[in-house]
PDB file of C-alpha atoms in Angstrom:
ATOM      1  CA  MET A   1     -44.868  46.446  -2.815  1.00  0.00           C
ATOM      2  CA  LYS A   2     -42.840  47.571   0.176  1.00  0.00           C
ATOM      3  CA  ARG A   3     -44.627  48.087   3.458  1.00  0.00           C
ATOM      4  CA  LEU A   4     -43.929  50.462   6.292  1.00  0.00           C
ATOM      5  CA  THR A   5     -41.642  48.815   8.829  1.00  0.00           C
ATOM      6  CA  HIS A   6     -42.997  50.741  11.812  1.00  0.00           C
ATOM      7  CA  VAL A   7     -46.584  49.587  11.274  1.00  0.00           C
ATOM      8  CA  ASP A   8     -47.835  46.111  12.245  1.00  0.00           C
ATOM      9  CA  ALA A   9     -50.420  43.982  10.401  1.00  0.00           C
ATOM     10  CA  ASP A  10     -53.239  45.801  12.223  1.00  0.00           C
ATOM     11  CA  GLY A  11     -51.949  49.238  11.252  1.00  0.00           C
ATOM     12  CA  GLU A  12     -50.583  50.018  14.713  1.00  0.00           C
ATOM     13  CA  ALA A  13     -47.251  51.726  15.325  1.00  0.00           C
ATOM     14  CA  ARG A  14     -44.479  49.405  16.469  1.00  0.00           C
ATOM     15  CA  MET A  15     -40.763  49.369  17.087  1.00  0.00           C
ATOM     16  CA  VAL A  16     -38.916  47.241  14.529  1.00  0.00           C
ATOM     17  CA  ASP A  17     -37.230  44.137  15.977  1.00  0.00           C
ATOM     18  CA  VAL A  18     -33.607  44.216  14.799  1.00  0.00           C
ATOM     19  CA  SER A  19     -32.332  41.437  17.084  1.00  0.00           C
ATOM     20  CA  ALA A  20     -31.818  38.981  14.187  1.00  0.00           C
ATOM     21  CA  LYS A  21     -29.923  41.487  12.010  1.00  0.00           C
ATOM     22  CA  PRO A  22     -26.121  41.243  11.844  1.00  0.00           C
ATOM     23  CA  MET A  23     -23.875  43.740  13.600  1.00  0.00           C
ATOM     24  CA  GLN A  24     -22.431  46.090  10.950  1.00  0.00           C
ATOM     25  CA  LEU A  25     -20.435  49.290  10.764  1.00  0.00           C
ATOM     26  CA  ARG A  26     -22.872  51.997   9.741  1.00  0.00           C
ATOM     27  CA  GLU A  27     -22.493  55.659   8.847  1.00  0.00           C
ATOM     28  CA  SER A  28     -25.029  58.260   7.776  1.00  0.00           C
ATOM     29  CA  VAL A  29     -24.564  61.806   6.545  1.00  0.00           C
ATOM     30  CA  ALA A  30     -27.302  64.450   6.557  1.00  0.00           C
ATOM     31  CA  ARG A  31     -27.352  68.047   5.407  1.00  0.00           C
ATOM     32  CA  GLY A  32     -29.579  71.078   5.773  1.00  0.00           C
ATOM     33  CA  GLU A  33     -29.343  74.820   5.886  1.00  0.00           C
ATOM     34  CA  ILE A  34     -30.505  77.894   7.657  1.00  0.00           C
ATOM     35  CA  ARG A  35     -31.082  80.906   5.466  1.00  0.00           C
ATOM     36  CA  LEU A  36     -30.396  84.234   7.109  1.00  0.00           C
ATOM     37  CA  GLN A  37     -29.582  87.842   6.433  1.00  0.00           C
ATOM     38  CA  LYS A  38     -26.007  88.799   5.551  1.00  0.00           C
ATOM     39  CA  GLU A  39     -25.853  91.102   8.578  1.00  0.00           C
ATOM     40  CA  THR A  40     -26.768  88.190  10.860  1.00  0.00           C
ATOM     41  CA  LEU A  41     -23.944  86.145   9.383  1.00  0.00           C
ATOM     42  CA  LYS A  42     -21.521  89.015  10.060  1.00  0.00           C
ATOM     43  CA  LEU A  43     -22.644  89.095  13.703  1.00  0.00           C
ATOM     44  CA  ILE A  44     -22.174  85.324  14.013  1.00  0.00           C
ATOM     45  CA  GLU A  45     -18.659  85.506  12.548  1.00  0.00           C
ATOM     46  CA  ALA A  46     -17.728  88.429  14.817  1.00  0.00           C
ATOM     47  CA  HIS A  47     -19.050  86.544  17.879  1.00  0.00           C
ATOM     48  CA  SER A  48     -21.375  89.495  18.480  1.00  0.00           C
ATOM     49  CA  ILE A  49     -24.587  87.572  19.117  1.00  0.00           C
ATOM     50  CA  ALA A  50     -25.651  88.238  22.722  1.00  0.00           C
ATOM     51  CA  LYS A  51     -26.197  84.543  23.542  1.00  0.00           C
ATOM     52  CA  GLY A  52     -22.581  83.615  22.703  1.00  0.00           C
ATOM     53  CA  ASN A  53     -20.636  81.644  20.102  1.00  0.00           C
ATOM     54  CA  VAL A  54     -23.405  80.509  17.782  1.00  0.00           C
ATOM     55  CA  LEU A  55     -21.630  77.838  15.741  1.00  0.00           C
ATOM     56  CA  ALA A  56     -19.799  76.278  18.689  1.00  0.00           C
ATOM     57  CA  THR A  57     -23.075  76.041  20.599  1.00  0.00           C
ATOM     58  CA  ALA A  58     -24.947  74.661  17.569  1.00  0.00           C
ATOM     59  CA  ARG A  59     -22.233  72.025  17.036  1.00  0.00           C
ATOM     60  CA  VAL A  60     -22.515  70.779  20.627  1.00  0.00           C
ATOM     61  CA  ALA A  61     -26.327  70.883  20.448  1.00  0.00           C
ATOM     62  CA  GLY A  62     -26.310  68.802  17.251  1.00  0.00           C
ATOM     63  CA  ILE A  63     -23.993  66.181  18.730  1.00  0.00           C
ATOM     64  CA  GLN A  64     -26.044  66.034  21.924  1.00  0.00           C
ATOM     65  CA  ALA A  65     -29.250  65.642  19.896  1.00  0.00           C
ATOM     66  CA  ALA A  66     -27.799  62.740  17.900  1.00  0.00           C
ATOM     67  CA  LYS A  67     -26.938  60.991  21.173  1.00  0.00           C
ATOM     68  CA  LYS A  68     -30.520  61.514  22.432  1.00  0.00           C
ATOM     69  CA  CYS A  69     -32.357  60.630  19.209  1.00  0.00           C
ATOM     70  CA  GLY A  70     -33.948  57.500  20.689  1.00  0.00           C
ATOM     71  CA  GLU A  71     -35.458  59.648  23.442  1.00  0.00           C
ATOM     72  CA  LEU A  72     -36.851  62.233  21.024  1.00  0.00           C
ATOM     73  CA  ILE A  73     -38.367  60.046  18.294  1.00  0.00           C
ATOM     74  CA  PRO A  74     -40.709  57.419  19.751  1.00  0.00           C
ATOM     75  CA  LEU A  75     -39.893  54.415  17.531  1.00  0.00           C
ATOM     76  CA  CYS A  76     -36.138  54.991  17.151  1.00  0.00           C
ATOM     77  CA  HIS A  77     -33.845  52.524  18.843  1.00  0.00           C
ATOM     78  CA  PRO A  78     -31.677  54.086  21.565  1.00  0.00           C
ATOM     79  CA  LEU A  79     -28.202  53.773  20.059  1.00  0.00           C
ATOM     80  CA  PRO A  80     -24.770  54.189  21.614  1.00  0.00           C
ATOM     81  CA  ILE A  81     -23.289  56.051  18.655  1.00  0.00           C
ATOM     82  CA  THR A  82     -19.512  55.907  18.421  1.00  0.00           C
ATOM     83  CA  HIS A  83     -18.973  59.166  16.544  1.00  0.00           C
ATOM     84  CA  CYS A  84     -20.885  62.266  15.521  1.00  0.00           C
ATOM     85  CA  GLU A  85     -19.544  65.298  13.697  1.00  0.00           C
ATOM     86  CA  VAL A  86     -21.332  68.549  12.840  1.00  0.00           C
ATOM     87  CA  THR A  87     -19.764  71.021  10.414  1.00  0.00           C
ATOM     88  CA  PHE A  88     -20.790  74.370   8.972  1.00  0.00           C
ATOM     89  CA  GLU A  89     -20.129  75.902   5.574  1.00  0.00           C
ATOM     90  CA  ILE A  90     -20.859  79.448   4.493  1.00  0.00           C
ATOM     91  CA  PRO A  91     -21.290  79.650   0.717  1.00  0.00           C
ATOM     92  CA  THR A  92     -19.997  82.639  -1.253  1.00  0.00           C
ATOM     93  CA  SER A  93     -23.589  83.920  -1.501  1.00  0.00           C
ATOM     94  CA  ARG A  94     -23.306  84.592   2.267  1.00  0.00           C
ATOM     95  CA  ASP A  95     -27.055  84.117   2.731  1.00  0.00           C
ATOM     96  CA  ARG A  96     -27.056  80.780   4.541  1.00  0.00           C
ATOM     97  CA  ILE A  97     -25.170  78.342   6.696  1.00  0.00           C
ATOM     98  CA  VAL A  98     -25.021  74.783   5.351  1.00  0.00           C
ATOM     99  CA  ILE A  99     -25.000  72.229   8.166  1.00  0.00           C
ATOM    100  CA  THR A 100     -23.618  68.728   7.630  1.00  0.00           C
ATOM    101  CA  ALA A 101     -23.721  65.974  10.236  1.00  0.00           C
ATOM    102  CA  SER A 102     -22.357  62.458  10.197  1.00  0.00           C
ATOM    103  CA  ALA A 103     -22.998  59.687  12.694  1.00  0.00           C
ATOM    104  CA  ARG A 104     -21.282  56.300  13.060  1.00  0.00           C
ATOM    105  CA  ILE A 105     -21.937  53.099  14.961  1.00  0.00           C
ATOM    106  CA  ALA A 106     -21.328  49.357  14.966  1.00  0.00           C
ATOM    107  CA  ALA A 107     -24.887  48.075  15.380  1.00  0.00           C
ATOM    108  CA  GLN A 108     -27.836  46.151  13.989  1.00  0.00           C
ATOM    109  CA  THR A 109     -29.621  49.282  12.767  1.00  0.00           C
ATOM    110  CA  GLY A 110     -28.672  52.463  10.966  1.00  0.00           C
ATOM    111  CA  VAL A 111     -27.941  55.955  12.235  1.00  0.00           C
ATOM    112  CA  GLU A 112     -29.728  58.088   9.643  1.00  0.00           C
ATOM    113  CA  MET A 113     -32.174  59.487  12.191  1.00  0.00           C
ATOM    114  CA  GLU A 114     -29.259  60.499  14.410  1.00  0.00           C
ATOM    115  CA  ALA A 115     -27.571  62.423  11.566  1.00  0.00           C
ATOM    116  CA  LEU A 116     -30.862  64.081  10.558  1.00  0.00           C
ATOM    117  CA  THR A 117     -31.600  65.001  14.172  1.00  0.00           C
ATOM    118  CA  ALA A 118     -28.122  66.502  14.589  1.00  0.00           C
ATOM    119  CA  VAL A 119     -28.672  68.767  11.559  1.00  0.00           C
ATOM    120  CA  SER A 120     -32.161  69.731  12.716  1.00  0.00           C
ATOM    121  CA  VAL A 121     -31.165  70.649  16.258  1.00  0.00           C
ATOM    122  CA  ALA A 122     -28.032  72.492  15.117  1.00  0.00           C
ATOM    123  CA  ALA A 123     -30.236  74.588  12.805  1.00  0.00           C
ATOM    124  CA  LEU A 124     -32.776  75.188  15.569  1.00  0.00           C
ATOM    125  CA  THR A 125     -29.982  76.281  17.896  1.00  0.00           C
ATOM    126  CA  ILE A 126     -28.731  78.831  15.363  1.00  0.00           C
ATOM    127  CA  TYR A 127     -32.306  80.034  14.964  1.00  0.00           C
ATOM    128  CA  ASP A 128     -32.779  80.353  18.718  1.00  0.00           C
ATOM    129  CA  MET A 129     -29.532  82.210  19.257  1.00  0.00           C
ATOM    130  CA  CYS A 130     -30.125  84.673  16.398  1.00  0.00           C
ATOM    131  CA  LYS A 131     -33.902  85.223  16.528  1.00  0.00           C
ATOM    132  CA  ALA A 132     -33.523  88.553  18.326  1.00  0.00           C
ATOM    133  CA  VAL A 133     -31.616  90.036  15.369  1.00  0.00           C
ATOM    134  CA  ASP A 134     -33.132  88.191  12.383  1.00  0.00           C
ATOM    135  CA  LYS A 135     -36.870  87.618  12.038  1.00  0.00           C
ATOM    136  CA  LYS A 136     -36.538  86.218   8.486  1.00  0.00           C
ATOM    137  CA  MET A 137     -34.429  83.122   9.144  1.00  0.00           C
ATOM    138  CA  ARG A 138     -35.647  79.944   7.505  1.00  0.00           C
ATOM    139  CA  ILE A 139     -34.549  76.351   8.065  1.00  0.00           C
ATOM    140  CA  ALA A 140     -34.663  74.385   4.810  1.00  0.00           C
ATOM    141  CA  ASP A 141     -33.704  71.329   2.814  1.00  0.00           C
ATOM    142  CA  ILE A 142     -32.837  68.891   5.590  1.00  0.00           C
ATOM    143  CA  THR A 143     -32.076  65.639   3.816  1.00  0.00           C
ATOM    144  CA  LEU A 144     -30.222  62.366   4.143  1.00  0.00           C
ATOM    145  CA  VAL A 145     -27.157  62.519   1.878  1.00  0.00           C
ATOM    146  CA  SER A 146     -25.881  58.981   2.358  1.00  0.00           C
ATOM    147  CA  LYS A 147     -26.006  55.891   4.509  1.00  0.00           C
ATOM    148  CA  THR A 148     -23.539  53.037   4.317  1.00  0.00           C
ATOM    149  CA  LYS A 149     -22.908  49.757   6.047  1.00  0.00           C
ATOM    150  CA  SER A 150     -20.099  47.226   5.995  1.00  0.00           C
ATOM    151  CA  SER A 151     -19.198  44.110   7.908  1.00  0.00           C
ATOM    152  CA  VAL A 152     -17.539  44.408  11.284  1.00  0.00           C
ATOM    153  CA  LYS A 153     -13.978  43.065  11.033  1.00  0.00           C
ATOM    154  CA  GLY A 154     -13.187  40.153  13.320  1.00  0.00           C
ATOM    155  CA  ARG A 155     -16.802  38.964  13.608  1.00  0.00           C
TER     156      ARG A 155
END
């Protein structure tokens, strides 16, 4: 049976020691969505939200959050990520914004928390910027889509 890696033999929280793990290229992709009213989406697209360009701000917030993940989540390793991307998709139903984030690094541990944090904070930023016009928004379905690792060339 697998055991929780962030819990020691006495049941206490601990940071996982990754110092003996090999350096690998790692990438994670996460996705989530914010459900909103069609009128709110029209305001976002027309750049008519009083706080400014919603998606540009949410993109920067998501990237910044990924870079700060180790400061936000107590047992995460502080990682110097090498790339983070946050994208938005508006489905034809026009009732939501789908947020996708990817994070990359060459390291001894993965970047799934960074990708998940980027999606979460991007969604929260959209919520914050639009809350004055839409009281029914709902953040949903934040999930890890994939995580990969491969050897670092030349090592």
